[in-house]
CSV table of C-alpha atoms in Angstrom, one decimal:
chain,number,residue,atom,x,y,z
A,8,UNK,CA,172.1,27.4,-59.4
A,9,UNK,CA,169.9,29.4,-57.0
A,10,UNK,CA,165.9,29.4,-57.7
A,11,UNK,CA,166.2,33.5,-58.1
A,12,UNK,CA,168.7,32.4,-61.6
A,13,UNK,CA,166.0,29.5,-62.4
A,14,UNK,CA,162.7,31.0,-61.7
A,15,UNK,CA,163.0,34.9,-63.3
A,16,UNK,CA,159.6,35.3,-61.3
A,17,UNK,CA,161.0,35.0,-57.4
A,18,UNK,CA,163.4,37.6,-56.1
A,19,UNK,CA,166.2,37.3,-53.9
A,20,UNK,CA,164.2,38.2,-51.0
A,21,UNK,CA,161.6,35.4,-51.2
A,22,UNK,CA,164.4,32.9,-51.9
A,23,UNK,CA,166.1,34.2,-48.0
A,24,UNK,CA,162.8,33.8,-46.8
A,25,UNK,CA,162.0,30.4,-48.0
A,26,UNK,CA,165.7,29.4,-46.1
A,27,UNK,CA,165.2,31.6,-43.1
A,28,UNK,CA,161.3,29.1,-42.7
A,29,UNK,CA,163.5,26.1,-43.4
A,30,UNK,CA,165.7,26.6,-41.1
A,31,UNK,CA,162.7,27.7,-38.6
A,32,UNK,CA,161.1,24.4,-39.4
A,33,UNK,CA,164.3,22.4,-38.9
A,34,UNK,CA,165.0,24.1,-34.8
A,35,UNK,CA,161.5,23.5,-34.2
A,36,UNK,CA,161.9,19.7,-34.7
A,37,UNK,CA,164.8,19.8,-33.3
A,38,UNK,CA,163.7,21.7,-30.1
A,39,UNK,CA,160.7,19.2,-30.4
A,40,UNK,CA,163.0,15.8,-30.7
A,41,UNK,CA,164.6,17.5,-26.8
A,42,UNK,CA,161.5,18.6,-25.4
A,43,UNK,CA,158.8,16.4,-26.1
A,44,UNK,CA,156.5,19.3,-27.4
A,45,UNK,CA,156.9,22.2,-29.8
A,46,UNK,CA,157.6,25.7,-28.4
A,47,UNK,CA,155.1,27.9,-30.1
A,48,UNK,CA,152.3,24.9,-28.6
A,49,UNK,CA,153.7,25.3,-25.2
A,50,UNK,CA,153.0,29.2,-25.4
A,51,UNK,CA,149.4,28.8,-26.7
A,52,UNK,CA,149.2,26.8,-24.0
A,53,UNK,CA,150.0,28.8,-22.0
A,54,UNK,CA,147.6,31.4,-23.3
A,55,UNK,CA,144.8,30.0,-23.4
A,56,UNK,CA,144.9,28.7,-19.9
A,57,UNK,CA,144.8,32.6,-19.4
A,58,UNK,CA,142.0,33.2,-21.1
A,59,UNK,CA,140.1,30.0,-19.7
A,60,UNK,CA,140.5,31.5,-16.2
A,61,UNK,CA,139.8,35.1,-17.2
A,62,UNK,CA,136.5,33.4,-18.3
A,63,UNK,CA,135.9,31.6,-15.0
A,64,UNK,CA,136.8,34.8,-13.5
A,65,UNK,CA,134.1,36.6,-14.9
A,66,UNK,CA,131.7,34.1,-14.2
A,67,UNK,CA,132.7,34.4,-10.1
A,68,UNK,CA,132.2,38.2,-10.8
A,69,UNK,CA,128.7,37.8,-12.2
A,70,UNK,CA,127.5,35.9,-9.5
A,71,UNK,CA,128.7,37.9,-7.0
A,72,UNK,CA,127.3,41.4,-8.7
A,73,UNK,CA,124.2,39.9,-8.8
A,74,UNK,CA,124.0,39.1,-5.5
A,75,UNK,CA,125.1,42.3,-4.4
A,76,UNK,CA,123.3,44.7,-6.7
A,77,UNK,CA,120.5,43.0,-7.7
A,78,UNK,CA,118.3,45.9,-6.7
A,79,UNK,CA,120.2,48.5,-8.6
A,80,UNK,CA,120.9,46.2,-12.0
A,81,UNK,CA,119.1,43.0,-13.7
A,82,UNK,CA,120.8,40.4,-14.9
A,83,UNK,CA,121.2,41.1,-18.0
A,84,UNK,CA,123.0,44.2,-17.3
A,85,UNK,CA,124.9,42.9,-14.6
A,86,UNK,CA,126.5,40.3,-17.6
A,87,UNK,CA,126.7,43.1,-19.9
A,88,UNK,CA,129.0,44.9,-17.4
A,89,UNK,CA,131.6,41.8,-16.7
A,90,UNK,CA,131.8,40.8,-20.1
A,91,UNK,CA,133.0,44.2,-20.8
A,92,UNK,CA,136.1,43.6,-18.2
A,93,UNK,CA,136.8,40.7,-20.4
A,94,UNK,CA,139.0,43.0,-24.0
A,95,UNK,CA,140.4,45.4,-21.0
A,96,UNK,CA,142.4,42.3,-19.6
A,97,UNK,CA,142.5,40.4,-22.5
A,98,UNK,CA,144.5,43.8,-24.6
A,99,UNK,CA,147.0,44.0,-21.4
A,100,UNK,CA,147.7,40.4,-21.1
A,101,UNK,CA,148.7,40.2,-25.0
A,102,UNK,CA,150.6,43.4,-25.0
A,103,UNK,CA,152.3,41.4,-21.7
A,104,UNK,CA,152.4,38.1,-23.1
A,105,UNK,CA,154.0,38.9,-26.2
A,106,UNK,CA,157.2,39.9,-24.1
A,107,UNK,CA,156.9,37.0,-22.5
A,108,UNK,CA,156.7,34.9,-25.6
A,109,UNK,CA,159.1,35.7,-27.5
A,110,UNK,CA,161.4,35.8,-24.7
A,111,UNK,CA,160.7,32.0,-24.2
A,112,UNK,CA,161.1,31.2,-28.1
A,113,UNK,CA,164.3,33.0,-28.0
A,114,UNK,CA,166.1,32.4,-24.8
A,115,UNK,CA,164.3,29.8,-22.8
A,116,UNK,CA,162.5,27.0,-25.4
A,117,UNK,CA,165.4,27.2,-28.4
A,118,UNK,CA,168.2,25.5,-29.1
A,119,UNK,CA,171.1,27.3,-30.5
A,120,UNK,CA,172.5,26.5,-33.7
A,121,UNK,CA,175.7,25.8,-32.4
A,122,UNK,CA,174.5,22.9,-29.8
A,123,UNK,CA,174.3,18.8,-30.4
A,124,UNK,CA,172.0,17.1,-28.3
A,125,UNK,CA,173.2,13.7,-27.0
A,126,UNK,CA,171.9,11.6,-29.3
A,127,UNK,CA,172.8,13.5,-32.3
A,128,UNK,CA,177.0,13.5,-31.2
A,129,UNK,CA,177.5,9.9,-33.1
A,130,UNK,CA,176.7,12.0,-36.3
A,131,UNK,CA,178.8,14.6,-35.9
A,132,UNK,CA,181.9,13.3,-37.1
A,133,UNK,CA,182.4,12.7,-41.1
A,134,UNK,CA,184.2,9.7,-41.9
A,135,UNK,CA,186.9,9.9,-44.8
A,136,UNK,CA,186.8,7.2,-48.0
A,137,UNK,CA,189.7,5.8,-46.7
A,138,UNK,CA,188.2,5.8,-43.0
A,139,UNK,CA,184.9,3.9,-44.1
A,140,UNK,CA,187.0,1.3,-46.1
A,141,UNK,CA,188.6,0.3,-42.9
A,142,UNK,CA,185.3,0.3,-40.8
A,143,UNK,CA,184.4,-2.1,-43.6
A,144,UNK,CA,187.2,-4.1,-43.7
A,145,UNK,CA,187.1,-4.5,-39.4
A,146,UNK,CA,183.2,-5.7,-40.3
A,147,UNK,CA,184.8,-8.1,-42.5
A,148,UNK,CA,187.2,-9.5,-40.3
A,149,UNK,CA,184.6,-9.6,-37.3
A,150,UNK,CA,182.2,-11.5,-39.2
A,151,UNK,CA,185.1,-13.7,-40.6
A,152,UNK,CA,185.9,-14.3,-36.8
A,153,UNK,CA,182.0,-15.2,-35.9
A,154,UNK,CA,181.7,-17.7,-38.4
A,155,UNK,CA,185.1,-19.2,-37.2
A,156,UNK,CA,183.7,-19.6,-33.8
A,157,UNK,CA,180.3,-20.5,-34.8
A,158,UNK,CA,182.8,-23.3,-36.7
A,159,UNK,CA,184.5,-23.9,-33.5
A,160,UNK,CA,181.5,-24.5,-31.8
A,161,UNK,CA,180.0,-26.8,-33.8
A,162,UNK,CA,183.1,-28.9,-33.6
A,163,UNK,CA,182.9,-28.8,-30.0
A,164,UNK,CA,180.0,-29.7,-30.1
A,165,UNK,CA,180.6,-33.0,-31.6
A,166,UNK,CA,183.1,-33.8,-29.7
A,167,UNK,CA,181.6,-33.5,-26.8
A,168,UNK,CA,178.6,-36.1,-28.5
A,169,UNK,CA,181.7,-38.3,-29.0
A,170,UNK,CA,182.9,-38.2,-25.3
A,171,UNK,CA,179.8,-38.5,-24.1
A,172,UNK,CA,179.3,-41.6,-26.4
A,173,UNK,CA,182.8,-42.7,-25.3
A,174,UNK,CA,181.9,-42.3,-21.6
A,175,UNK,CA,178.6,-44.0,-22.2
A,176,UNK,CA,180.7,-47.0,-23.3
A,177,UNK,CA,183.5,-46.6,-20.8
A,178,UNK,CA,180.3,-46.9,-17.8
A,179,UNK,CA,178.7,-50.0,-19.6
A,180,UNK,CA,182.1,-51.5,-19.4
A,181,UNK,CA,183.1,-50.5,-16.1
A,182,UNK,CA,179.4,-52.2,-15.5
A,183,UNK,CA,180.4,-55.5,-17.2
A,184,UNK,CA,183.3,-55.5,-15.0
A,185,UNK,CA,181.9,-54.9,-11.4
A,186,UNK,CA,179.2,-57.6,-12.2
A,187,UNK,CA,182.0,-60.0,-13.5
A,188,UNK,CA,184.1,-59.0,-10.5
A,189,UNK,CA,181.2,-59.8,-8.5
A,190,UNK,CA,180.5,-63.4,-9.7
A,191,UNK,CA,184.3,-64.1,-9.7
A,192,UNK,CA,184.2,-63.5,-6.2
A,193,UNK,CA,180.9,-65.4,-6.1
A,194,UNK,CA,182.8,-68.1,-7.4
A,195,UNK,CA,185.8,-68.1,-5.0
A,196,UNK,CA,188.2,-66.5,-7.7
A,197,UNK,CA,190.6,-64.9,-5.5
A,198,UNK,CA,191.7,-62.1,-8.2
A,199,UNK,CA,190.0,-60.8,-11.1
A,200,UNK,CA,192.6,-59.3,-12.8
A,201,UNK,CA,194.9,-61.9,-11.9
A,202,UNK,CA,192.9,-64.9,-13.3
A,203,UNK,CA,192.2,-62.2,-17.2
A,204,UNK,CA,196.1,-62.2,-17.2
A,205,UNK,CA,196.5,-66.5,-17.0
A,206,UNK,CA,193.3,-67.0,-19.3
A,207,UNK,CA,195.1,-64.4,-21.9
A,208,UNK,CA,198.6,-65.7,-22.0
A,209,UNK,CA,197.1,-68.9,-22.2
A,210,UNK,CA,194.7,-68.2,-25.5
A,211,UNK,CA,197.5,-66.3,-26.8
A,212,UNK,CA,200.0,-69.7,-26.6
A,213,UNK,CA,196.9,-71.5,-27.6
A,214,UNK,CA,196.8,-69.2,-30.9
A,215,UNK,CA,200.5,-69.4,-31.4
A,216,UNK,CA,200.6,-73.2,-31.2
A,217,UNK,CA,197.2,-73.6,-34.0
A,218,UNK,CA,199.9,-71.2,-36.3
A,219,UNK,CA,202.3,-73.6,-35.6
A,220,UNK,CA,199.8,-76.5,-36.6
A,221,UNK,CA,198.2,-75.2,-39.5
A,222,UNK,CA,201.9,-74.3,-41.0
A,223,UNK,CA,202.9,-77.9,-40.3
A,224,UNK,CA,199.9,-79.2,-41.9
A,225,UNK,CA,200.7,-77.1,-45.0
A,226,UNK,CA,204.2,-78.4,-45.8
A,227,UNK,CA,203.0,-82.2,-44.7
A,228,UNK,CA,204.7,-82.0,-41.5
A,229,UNK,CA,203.8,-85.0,-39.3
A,230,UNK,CA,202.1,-84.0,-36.2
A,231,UNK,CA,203.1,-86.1,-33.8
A,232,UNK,CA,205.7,-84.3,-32.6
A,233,UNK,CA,203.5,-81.3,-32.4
A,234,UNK,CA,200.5,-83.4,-31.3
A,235,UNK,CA,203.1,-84.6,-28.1
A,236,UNK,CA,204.3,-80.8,-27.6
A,237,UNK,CA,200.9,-79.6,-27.3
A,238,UNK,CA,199.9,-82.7,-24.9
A,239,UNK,CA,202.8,-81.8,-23.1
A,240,UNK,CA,202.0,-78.5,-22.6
A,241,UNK,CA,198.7,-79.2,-22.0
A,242,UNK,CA,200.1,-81.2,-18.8
């Protein structure tokens, strides 16, 4: 319902004019958000750097009146006379400027209706229902993904703490070994690995022949027989 139907007190005309400044408003942000100013301030501007020089014009023209006809005028005639140069210039240059102007508001410091600045392009396209329930479904997924990898990660993470923990152990070892390497071959032991391989077949026959014992000994077995084996094998 349009405010003419709802207000019985504002015509037709008013309710065009209140959209026609609306619309005014809304191109002058918009020509502000491009140029960094607003058109109409750019113009006064303008303007009044005109009439700031006209001023200072008719300062310069003072001075030098006086200087030159000080004997025909005082100086209080002299600045009646250039001040009344002053609504001569000022009445041409408006007549003047308003061409300009509005030339410049219409054709050089406006943006047409029909024109999207950069910035503004990502809005130009309306996305469907069915469009934004996908864009929201991909979000979905895409954070479903980063909290998989952030998952990942963190068990990467400890496994590398476990390698690290299992190399730390792997170098003590490796430690153990060169210094027992190095008092074998202190000790005249011709080969390290060599002499590990005798000691642990012998503990391991050792082990098997306490089994042996300790079943005997269980069932009431005499040991002699075992006693000799071991004493022979001990030869």
């Amino acid at each position: 319902m349009s405010t003419s139907e709802t207000d019985p007190g504002v015509s037709s005309s008013d309710t065009e004019g209140r959209k026609e400044l609306n619309m005014h408003l809304f191109n002058e942000e918009y020509e502000t958000q491009y140029f960094g100013f607003t058109p109409k301030s750019f113009s006064d501007g303008v303007y009044n750097s005109f009439v700031d020089y006209l001023y200072e014009d008719v300062i310069v023209l003072e001075e030098y009146m006086s200087q030159e006809f000080n004997n025909l005028m005082n100086r209080e005639q002299i600045r009646e006379a250039a001040h009344k140069v002053i609504p001569v210039f000022t009445k041409a240059f408006d007549k003047a400027f308003n061409k300009l102007e509005r030339y410049l508001l219409e054709n050089i410091l406006h943006i047409p209706d029909n024109v999207l600045l950069e910035e503004d392009k990502a809005q130009s396209k309306q996305y469907t229902e069915r469009e934004n329930e996908v864009i929201d479904e991909d979000i979905k997924q895409l954070k479903q993904k980063i909290l998989n990898a952030k998952y990942m990660n963190a068990a990467l993470k400890r496994g590398i703490k476990d390698i690290e923990q299992v190399q730390a152990h792997i170098d003590a070892m490796s430690a153990h070994l060169d210094t027992l390497n190095k008092v074998c071959k202190d000790a005249g032991v011709p080969d390290t690995a060599e002499t590990m391989k005798f000691l642990t077949e012998k503990v391991s026959k050792m082990q098997e022949m306490i089994k042996k014992y300790n079943r005997y000994s269980k069932y009431g077995v005499n040991s002699t027989k075992f006693n000799y084996r071991y004493t022979n094998y001990e030869r």
